[in-house]
CSV table of C-alpha atoms and ligand atoms in Angstrom, one decimal:
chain,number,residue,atom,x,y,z
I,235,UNK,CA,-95.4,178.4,-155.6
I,236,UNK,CA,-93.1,178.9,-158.1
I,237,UNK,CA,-90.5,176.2,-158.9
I,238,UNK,CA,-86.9,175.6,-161.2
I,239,UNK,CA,-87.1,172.8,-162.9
I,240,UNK,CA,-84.9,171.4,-165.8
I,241,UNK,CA,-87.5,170.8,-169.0
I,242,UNK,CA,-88.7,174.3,-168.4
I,243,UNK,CA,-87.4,176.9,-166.2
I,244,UNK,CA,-90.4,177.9,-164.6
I,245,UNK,CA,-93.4,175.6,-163.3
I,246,UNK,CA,-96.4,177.3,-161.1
I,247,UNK,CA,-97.1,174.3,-159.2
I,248,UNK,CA,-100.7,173.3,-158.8
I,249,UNK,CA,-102.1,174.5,-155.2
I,250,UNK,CA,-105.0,172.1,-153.9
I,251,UNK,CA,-107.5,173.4,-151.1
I,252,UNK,CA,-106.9,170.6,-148.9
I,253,UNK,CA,-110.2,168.8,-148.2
I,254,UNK,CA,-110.2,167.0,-144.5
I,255,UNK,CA,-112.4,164.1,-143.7
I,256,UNK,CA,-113.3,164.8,-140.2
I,257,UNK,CA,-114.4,160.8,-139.6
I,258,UNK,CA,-111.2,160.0,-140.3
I,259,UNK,CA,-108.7,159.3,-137.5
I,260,UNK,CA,-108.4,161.8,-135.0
I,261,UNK,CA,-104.6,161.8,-134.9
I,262,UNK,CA,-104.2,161.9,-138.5
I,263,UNK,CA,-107.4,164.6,-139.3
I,264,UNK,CA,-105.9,166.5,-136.5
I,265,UNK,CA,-102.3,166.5,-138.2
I,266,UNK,CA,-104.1,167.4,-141.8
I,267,UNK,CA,-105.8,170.2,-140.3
I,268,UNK,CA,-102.1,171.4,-138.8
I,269,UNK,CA,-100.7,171.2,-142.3
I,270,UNK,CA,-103.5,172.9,-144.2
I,271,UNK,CA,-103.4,176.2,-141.3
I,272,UNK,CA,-99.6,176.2,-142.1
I,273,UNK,CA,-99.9,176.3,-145.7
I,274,UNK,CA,-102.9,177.7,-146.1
I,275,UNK,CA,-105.1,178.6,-143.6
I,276,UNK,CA,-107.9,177.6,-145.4
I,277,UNK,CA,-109.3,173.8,-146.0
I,278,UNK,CA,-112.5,172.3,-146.5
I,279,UNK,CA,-114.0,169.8,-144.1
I,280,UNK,CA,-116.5,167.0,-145.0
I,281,UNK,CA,-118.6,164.6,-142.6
I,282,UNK,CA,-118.8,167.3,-140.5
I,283,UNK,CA,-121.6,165.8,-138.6
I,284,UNK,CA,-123.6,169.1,-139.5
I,285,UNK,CA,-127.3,167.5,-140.4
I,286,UNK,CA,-128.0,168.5,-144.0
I,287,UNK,CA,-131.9,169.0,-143.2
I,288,UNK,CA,-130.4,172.2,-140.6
I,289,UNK,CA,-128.4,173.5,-143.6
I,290,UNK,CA,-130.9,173.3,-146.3
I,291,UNK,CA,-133.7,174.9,-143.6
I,292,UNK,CA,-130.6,177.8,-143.1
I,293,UNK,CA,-130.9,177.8,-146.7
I,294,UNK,CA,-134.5,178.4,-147.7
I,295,UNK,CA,-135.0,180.8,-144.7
I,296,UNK,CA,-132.0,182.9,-146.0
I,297,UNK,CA,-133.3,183.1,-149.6
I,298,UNK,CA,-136.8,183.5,-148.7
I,299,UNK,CA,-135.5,186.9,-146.4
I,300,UNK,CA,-133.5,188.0,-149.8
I,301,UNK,CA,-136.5,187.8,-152.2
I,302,UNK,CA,-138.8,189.7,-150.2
I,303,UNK,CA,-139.2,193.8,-151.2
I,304,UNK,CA,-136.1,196.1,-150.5
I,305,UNK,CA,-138.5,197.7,-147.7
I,306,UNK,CA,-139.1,194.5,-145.7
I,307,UNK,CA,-135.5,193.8,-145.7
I,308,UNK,CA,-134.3,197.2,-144.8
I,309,UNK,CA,-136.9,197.0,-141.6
I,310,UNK,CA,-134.1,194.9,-139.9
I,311,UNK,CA,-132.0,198.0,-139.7
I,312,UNK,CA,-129.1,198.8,-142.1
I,313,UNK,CA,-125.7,196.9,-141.1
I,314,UNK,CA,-124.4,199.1,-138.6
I,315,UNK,CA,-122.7,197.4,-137.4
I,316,UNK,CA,-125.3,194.7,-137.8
I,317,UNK,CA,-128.2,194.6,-140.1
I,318,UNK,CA,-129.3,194.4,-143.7
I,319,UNK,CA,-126.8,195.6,-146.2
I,320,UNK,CA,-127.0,196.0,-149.7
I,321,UNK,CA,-123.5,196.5,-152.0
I,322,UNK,CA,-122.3,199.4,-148.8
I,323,UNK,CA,-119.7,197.0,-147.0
I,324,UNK,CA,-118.5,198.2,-143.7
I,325,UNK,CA,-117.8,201.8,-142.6
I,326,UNK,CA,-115.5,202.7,-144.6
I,327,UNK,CA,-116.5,202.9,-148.4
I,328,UNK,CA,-116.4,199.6,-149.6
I,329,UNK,CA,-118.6,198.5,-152.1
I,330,UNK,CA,-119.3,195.1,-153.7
I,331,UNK,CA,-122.2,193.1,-155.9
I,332,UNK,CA,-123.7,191.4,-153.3
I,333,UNK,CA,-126.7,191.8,-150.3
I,334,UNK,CA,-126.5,190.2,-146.6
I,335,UNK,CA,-127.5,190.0,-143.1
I,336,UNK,CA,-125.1,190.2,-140.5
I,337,UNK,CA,-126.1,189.0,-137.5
I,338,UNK,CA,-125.1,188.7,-133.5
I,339,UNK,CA,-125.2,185.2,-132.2
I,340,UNK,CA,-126.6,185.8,-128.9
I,341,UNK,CA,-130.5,184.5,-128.6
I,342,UNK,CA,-131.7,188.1,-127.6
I,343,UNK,CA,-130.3,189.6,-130.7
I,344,UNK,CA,-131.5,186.4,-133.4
I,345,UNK,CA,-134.8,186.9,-131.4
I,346,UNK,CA,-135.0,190.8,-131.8
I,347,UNK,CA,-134.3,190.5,-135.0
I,348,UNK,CA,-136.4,187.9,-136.4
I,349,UNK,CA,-139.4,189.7,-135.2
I,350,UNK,CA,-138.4,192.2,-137.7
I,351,UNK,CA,-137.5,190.0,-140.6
I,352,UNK,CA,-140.7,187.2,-140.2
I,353,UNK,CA,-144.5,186.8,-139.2
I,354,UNK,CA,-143.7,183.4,-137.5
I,355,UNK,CA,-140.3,185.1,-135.5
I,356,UNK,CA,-140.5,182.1,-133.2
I,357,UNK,CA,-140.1,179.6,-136.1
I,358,UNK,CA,-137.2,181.6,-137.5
I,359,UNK,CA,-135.5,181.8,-134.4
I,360,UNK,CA,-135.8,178.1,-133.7
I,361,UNK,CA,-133.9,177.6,-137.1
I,362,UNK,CA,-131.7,180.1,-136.8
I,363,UNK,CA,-130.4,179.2,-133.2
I,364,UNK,CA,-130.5,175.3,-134.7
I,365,UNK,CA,-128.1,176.3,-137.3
I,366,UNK,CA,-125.6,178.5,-135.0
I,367,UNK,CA,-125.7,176.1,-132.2
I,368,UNK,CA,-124.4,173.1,-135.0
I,369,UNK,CA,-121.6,175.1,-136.9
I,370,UNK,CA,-120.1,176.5,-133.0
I,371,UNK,CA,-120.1,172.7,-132.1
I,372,UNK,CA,-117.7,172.4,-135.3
I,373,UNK,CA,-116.0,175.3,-135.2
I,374,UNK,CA,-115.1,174.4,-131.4
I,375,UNK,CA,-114.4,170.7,-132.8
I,376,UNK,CA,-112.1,171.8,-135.2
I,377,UNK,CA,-110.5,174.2,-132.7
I,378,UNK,CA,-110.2,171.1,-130.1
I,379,UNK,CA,-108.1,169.4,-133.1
I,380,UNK,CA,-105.9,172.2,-133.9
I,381,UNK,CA,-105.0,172.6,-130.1
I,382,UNK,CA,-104.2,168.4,-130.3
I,383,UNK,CA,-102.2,168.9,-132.9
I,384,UNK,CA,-99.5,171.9,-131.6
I,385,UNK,CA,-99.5,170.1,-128.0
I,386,UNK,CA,-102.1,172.6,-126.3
I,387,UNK,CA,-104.4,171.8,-123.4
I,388,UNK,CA,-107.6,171.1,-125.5
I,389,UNK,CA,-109.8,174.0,-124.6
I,390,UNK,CA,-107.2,176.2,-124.7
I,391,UNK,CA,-109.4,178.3,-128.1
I,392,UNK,CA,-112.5,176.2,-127.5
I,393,UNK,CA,-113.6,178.5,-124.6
I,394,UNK,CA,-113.4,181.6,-126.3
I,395,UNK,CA,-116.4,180.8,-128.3
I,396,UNK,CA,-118.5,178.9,-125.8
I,397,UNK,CA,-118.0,181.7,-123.5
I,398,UNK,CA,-121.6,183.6,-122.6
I,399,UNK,CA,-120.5,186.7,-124.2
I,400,UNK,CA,-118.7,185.3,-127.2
I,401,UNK,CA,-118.3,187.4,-129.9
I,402,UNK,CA,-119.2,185.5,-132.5
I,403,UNK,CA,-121.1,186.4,-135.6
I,404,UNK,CA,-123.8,184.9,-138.4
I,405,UNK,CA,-123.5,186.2,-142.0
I,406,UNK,CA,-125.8,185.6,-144.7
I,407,UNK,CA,-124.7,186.7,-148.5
I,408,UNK,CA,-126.7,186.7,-151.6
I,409,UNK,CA,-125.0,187.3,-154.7
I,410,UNK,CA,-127.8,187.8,-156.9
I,411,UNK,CA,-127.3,186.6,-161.2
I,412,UNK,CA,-126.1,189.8,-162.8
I,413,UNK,CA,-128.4,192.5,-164.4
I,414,UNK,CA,-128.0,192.9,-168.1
I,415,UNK,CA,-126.3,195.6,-167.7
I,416,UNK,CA,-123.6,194.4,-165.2
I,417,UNK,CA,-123.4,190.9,-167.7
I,418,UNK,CA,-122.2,193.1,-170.4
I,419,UNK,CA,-119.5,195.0,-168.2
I,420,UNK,CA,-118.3,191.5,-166.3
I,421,UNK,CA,-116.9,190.7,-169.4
I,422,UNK,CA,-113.9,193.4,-169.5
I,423,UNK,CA,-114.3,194.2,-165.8
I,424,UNK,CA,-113.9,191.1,-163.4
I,425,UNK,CA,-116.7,192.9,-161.0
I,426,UNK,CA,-116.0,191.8,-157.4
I,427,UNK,CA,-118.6,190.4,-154.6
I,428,UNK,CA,-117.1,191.1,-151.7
I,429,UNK,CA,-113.2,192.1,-152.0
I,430,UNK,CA,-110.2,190.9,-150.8
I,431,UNK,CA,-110.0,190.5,-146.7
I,432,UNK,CA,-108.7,188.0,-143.9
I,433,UNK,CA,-111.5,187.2,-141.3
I,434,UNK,CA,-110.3,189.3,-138.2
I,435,UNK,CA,-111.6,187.0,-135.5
I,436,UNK,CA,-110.2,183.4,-134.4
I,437,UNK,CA,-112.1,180.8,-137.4
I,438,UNK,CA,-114.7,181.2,-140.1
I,439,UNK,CA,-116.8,178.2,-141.1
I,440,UNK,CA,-118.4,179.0,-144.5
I,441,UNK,CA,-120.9,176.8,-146.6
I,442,UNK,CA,-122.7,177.8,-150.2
I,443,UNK,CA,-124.9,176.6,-152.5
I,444,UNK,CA,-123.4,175.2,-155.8
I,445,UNK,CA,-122.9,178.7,-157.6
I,446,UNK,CA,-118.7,179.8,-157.6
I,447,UNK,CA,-117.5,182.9,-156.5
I,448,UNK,CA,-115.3,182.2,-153.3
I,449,UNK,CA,-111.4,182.6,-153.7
I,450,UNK,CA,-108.8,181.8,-151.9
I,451,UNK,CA,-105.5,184.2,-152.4
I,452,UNK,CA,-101.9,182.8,-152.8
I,453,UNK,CA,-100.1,185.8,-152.7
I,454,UNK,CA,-98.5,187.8,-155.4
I,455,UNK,CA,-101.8,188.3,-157.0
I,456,UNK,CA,-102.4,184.8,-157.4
I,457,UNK,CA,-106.0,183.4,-157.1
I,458,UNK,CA,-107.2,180.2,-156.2
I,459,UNK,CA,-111.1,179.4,-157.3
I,460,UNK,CA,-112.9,177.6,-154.5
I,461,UNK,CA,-115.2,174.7,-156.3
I,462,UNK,CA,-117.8,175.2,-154.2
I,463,UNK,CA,-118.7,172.0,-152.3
I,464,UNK,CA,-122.6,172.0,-150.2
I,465,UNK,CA,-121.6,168.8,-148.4
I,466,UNK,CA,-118.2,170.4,-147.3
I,467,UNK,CA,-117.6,173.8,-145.0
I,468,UNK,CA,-114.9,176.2,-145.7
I,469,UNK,CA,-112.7,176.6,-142.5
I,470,UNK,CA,-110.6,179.6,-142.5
I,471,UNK,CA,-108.3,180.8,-140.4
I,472,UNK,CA,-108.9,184.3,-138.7
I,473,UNK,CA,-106.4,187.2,-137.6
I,474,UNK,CA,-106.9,185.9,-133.7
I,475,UNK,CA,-105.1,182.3,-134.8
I,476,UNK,CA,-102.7,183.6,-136.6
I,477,UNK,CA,-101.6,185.7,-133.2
I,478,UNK,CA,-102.4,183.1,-130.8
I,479,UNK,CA,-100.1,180.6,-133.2
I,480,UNK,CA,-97.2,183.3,-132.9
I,481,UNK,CA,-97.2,183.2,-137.3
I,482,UNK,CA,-97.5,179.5,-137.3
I,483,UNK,CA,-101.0,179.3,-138.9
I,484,UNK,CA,-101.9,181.9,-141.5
I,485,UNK,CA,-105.0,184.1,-141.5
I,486,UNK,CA,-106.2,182.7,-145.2
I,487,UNK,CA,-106.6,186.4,-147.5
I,488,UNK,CA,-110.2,185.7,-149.7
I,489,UNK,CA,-112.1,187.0,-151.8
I,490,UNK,CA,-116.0,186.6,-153.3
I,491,UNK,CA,-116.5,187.5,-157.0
I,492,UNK,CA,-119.6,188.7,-158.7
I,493,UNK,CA,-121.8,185.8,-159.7
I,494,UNK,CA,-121.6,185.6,-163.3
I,495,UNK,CA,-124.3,182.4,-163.2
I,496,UNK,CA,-127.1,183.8,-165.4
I,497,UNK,CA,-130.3,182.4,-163.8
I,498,UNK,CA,-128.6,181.0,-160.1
I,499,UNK,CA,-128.5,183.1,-157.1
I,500,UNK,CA,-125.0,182.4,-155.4
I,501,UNK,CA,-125.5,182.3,-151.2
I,502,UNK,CA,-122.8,181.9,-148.6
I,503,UNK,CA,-123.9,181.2,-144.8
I,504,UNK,CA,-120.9,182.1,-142.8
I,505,UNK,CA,-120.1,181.7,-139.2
I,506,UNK,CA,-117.2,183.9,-137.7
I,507,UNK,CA,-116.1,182.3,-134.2
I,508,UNK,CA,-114.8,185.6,-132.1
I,509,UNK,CA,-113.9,185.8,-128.6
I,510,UNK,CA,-115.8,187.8,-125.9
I,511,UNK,CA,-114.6,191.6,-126.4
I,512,UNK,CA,-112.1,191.7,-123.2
I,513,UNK,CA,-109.9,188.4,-124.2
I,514,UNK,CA,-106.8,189.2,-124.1
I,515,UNK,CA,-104.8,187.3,-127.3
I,516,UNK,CA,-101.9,186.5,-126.5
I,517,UNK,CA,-99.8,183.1,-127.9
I,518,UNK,CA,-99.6,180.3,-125.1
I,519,UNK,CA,-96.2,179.8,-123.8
I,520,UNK,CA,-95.8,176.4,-125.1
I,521,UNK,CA,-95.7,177.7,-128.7
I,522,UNK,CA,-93.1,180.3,-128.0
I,523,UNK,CA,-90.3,177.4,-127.3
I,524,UNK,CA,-86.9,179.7,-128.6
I,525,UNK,CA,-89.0,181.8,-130.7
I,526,UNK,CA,-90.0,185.7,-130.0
I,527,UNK,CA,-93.5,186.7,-129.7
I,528,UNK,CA,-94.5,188.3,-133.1
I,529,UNK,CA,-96.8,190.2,-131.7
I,530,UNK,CA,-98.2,192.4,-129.1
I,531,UNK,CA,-101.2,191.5,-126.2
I,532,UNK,CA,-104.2,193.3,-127.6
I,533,UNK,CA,-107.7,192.7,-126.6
I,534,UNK,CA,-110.2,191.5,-129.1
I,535,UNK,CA,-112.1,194.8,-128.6
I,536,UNK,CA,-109.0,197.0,-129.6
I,537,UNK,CA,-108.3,194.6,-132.5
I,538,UNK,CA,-111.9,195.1,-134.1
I,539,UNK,CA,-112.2,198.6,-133.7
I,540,UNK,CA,-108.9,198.8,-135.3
I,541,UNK,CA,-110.4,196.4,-138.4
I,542,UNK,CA,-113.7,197.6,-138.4
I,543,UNK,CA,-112.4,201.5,-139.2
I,544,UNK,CA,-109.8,200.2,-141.9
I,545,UNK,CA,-110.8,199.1,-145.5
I,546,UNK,CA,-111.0,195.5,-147.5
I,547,UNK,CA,-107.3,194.8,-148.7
I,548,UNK,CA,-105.6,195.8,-145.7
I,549,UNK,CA,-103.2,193.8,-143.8
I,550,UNK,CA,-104.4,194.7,-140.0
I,551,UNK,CA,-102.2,192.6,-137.6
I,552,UNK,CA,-99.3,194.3,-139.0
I,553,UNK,CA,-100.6,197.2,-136.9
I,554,UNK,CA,-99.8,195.1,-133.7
I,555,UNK,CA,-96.2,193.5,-134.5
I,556,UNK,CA,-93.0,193.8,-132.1
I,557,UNK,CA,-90.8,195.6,-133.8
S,291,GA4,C1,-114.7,190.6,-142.8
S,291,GA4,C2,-115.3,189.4,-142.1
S,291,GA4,C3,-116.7,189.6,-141.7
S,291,GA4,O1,-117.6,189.5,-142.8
S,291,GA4,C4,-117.0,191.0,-141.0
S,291,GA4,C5,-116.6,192.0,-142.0
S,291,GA4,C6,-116.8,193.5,-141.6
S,291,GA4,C7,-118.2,194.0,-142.1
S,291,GA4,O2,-118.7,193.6,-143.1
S,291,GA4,O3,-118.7,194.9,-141.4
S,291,GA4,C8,-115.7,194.3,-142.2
S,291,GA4,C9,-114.6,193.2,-142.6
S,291,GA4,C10,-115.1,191.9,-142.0
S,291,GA4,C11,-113.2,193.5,-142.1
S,291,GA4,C12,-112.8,195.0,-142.3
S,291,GA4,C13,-114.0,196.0,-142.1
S,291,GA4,C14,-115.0,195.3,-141.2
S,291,GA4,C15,-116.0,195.2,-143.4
S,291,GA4,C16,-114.8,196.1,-143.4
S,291,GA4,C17,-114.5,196.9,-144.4
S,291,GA4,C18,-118.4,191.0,-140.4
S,291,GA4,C19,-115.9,191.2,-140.0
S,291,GA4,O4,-116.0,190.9,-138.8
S,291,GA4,O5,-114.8,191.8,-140.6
């Protein structure tokens, strides 16, 4: 990042989220996405084949739920683990501007849970199924590229998230406009949304509306603003790739801010593709070659107990390295 050079004899070079064009050709989107895991773990995808009309449906359901009285919202249960959560994040203390829903993607749970949240639980369910079923078929699509592009037998992630008892998650955030009160402190205090993190399981997919917030961390204390982009997804890489890739792909650190937007609403509709709980994550042999494994076998279940007691800001898969 940071560069001699002879005019001047320090330059921070420019970092670029690298944005992918997914109808581009295979060989060379698949080789982009390899370079962007590598560098970044993080990249942005466009022509994701992801109809808007399911996005912008996603949408509206997500903001209608977040307008509606605290009392409605709480009926959904408080996020423990999964629920309605206002500023409480997690288990362990952490606090940020922001409200969501955190949701199980299994059909039982959506369904339980929209009865809660709506009057027409049927038509709710129908769009939020509609919306998981389209960003698993990219995540899995992207996942089917990434295995093309380090050699791997294509399914070799794919299956871990179209596995019946997947693991995977649906999160809704709404980052409401500041109250007066919080306007006049964001201008000495930086307030933060949701703090800094990697994703623990194997690849987020993350889409907003036009409002800023999302950050992508280049280390050292450097932060990259995310234009936000609601044609593109974010696609970042989880704790799980980073293992199964033996180091070679980075789990992308991020972090949300408080919106600062004075009359928008800031949303985020994120999709976290885990594994079922007993999946052993290992790397595949092929990727070992001469090098060591970094890292320990663990299950999925032992990794996400072991994230879900820690705080935001720690670095978790140093917990299962080879020594
Ligand atoms: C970060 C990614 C997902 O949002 C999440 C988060 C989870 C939570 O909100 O309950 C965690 C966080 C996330 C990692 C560390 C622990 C657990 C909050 C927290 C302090 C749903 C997930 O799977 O891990």
């Amino acid at each position: 990042m940071v560069v001699a050079n002879q005019m001047s004899p320090i330059r921070v070079e420019k970092k670029k989220i690298p944005t992918i064009d997914l109808s581009a050709k295979e060989s060379q989107v698949s080789k982009l996405i390899i370079e962007a895991c590598e560098e970044y773990g993080f990249f942005k995808v466009i022509n994701h084949g992801v109809p808007h009309h399911i996005i912008k449906t996603m949408e509206d359901e997500s903001f209608r739920f977040f307008h509606k009285a605290l009392p409605e919202k709480q009926r959904v249960g408080p996020a423990n683990p999964f629920g309605y959560g206002n500023r409480n994040i997690g288990l362990s203390g952490d606090t940020g501007e922001l409200e969501y829903l955190l949701l199980q993607t299994n059909q039982n749970s959506i369904a339980n849970a929209c009865k809660l949240i709506s009057s027409a639980p049927s038509k709710l369910s129908y769009t939020v199924n509609g919306y998981i079923a389209e960003v698993r078929r990219l995540a899995c699509e992207i996942l089917g590229l990434m295995a093309k592009g380090l050699g791997l037998p294509l399914q070799v992630f794919t299956t871990l998230l179209t596995d019946r008892d997947t693991d995977s998650l649906l999160r809704l955030n709404h980052y409401p406009p500041p109250t007066a009160a919080a306007a006049v402190s964001s201008t000495t205090n930086n307030p933060i949304g949701f703090g800094e993190h990697s994703d623990p399981q194997i690849l987020t997919l993350l889409t907003s509306n036009d409002v800023p917030g999302l950050q992508l961390s280049l280390g050292n204390g450097h932060w990259l603003p995310v234009t936000p982009d609601p044609q593109a997804f974010c696609v970042i890489v989880g704790d799980l790739l980073q293992a199964m890739t033996n180091g070679r792909f980075v789990s992308a650190r991020h972090r949300a801010m408080a919106n600062t937007s004075s009359t928008e609403s800031r949303l985020s509709m994120v999709f976290f593709g885990g594994p079922p709980p007993q999946t052993t994550i290992t790397c595949p042999p092929q990727l070992l070659k001469l090098n060591k494994p970094l890292y320990k076998a663990f299950t999925w279940a032992d990794y996400k107990s072991h994230a879900y007691a820690h705080r935001l800001g720690e670095t978790r898969l140093d917990h299962f390295k080879l020594s």
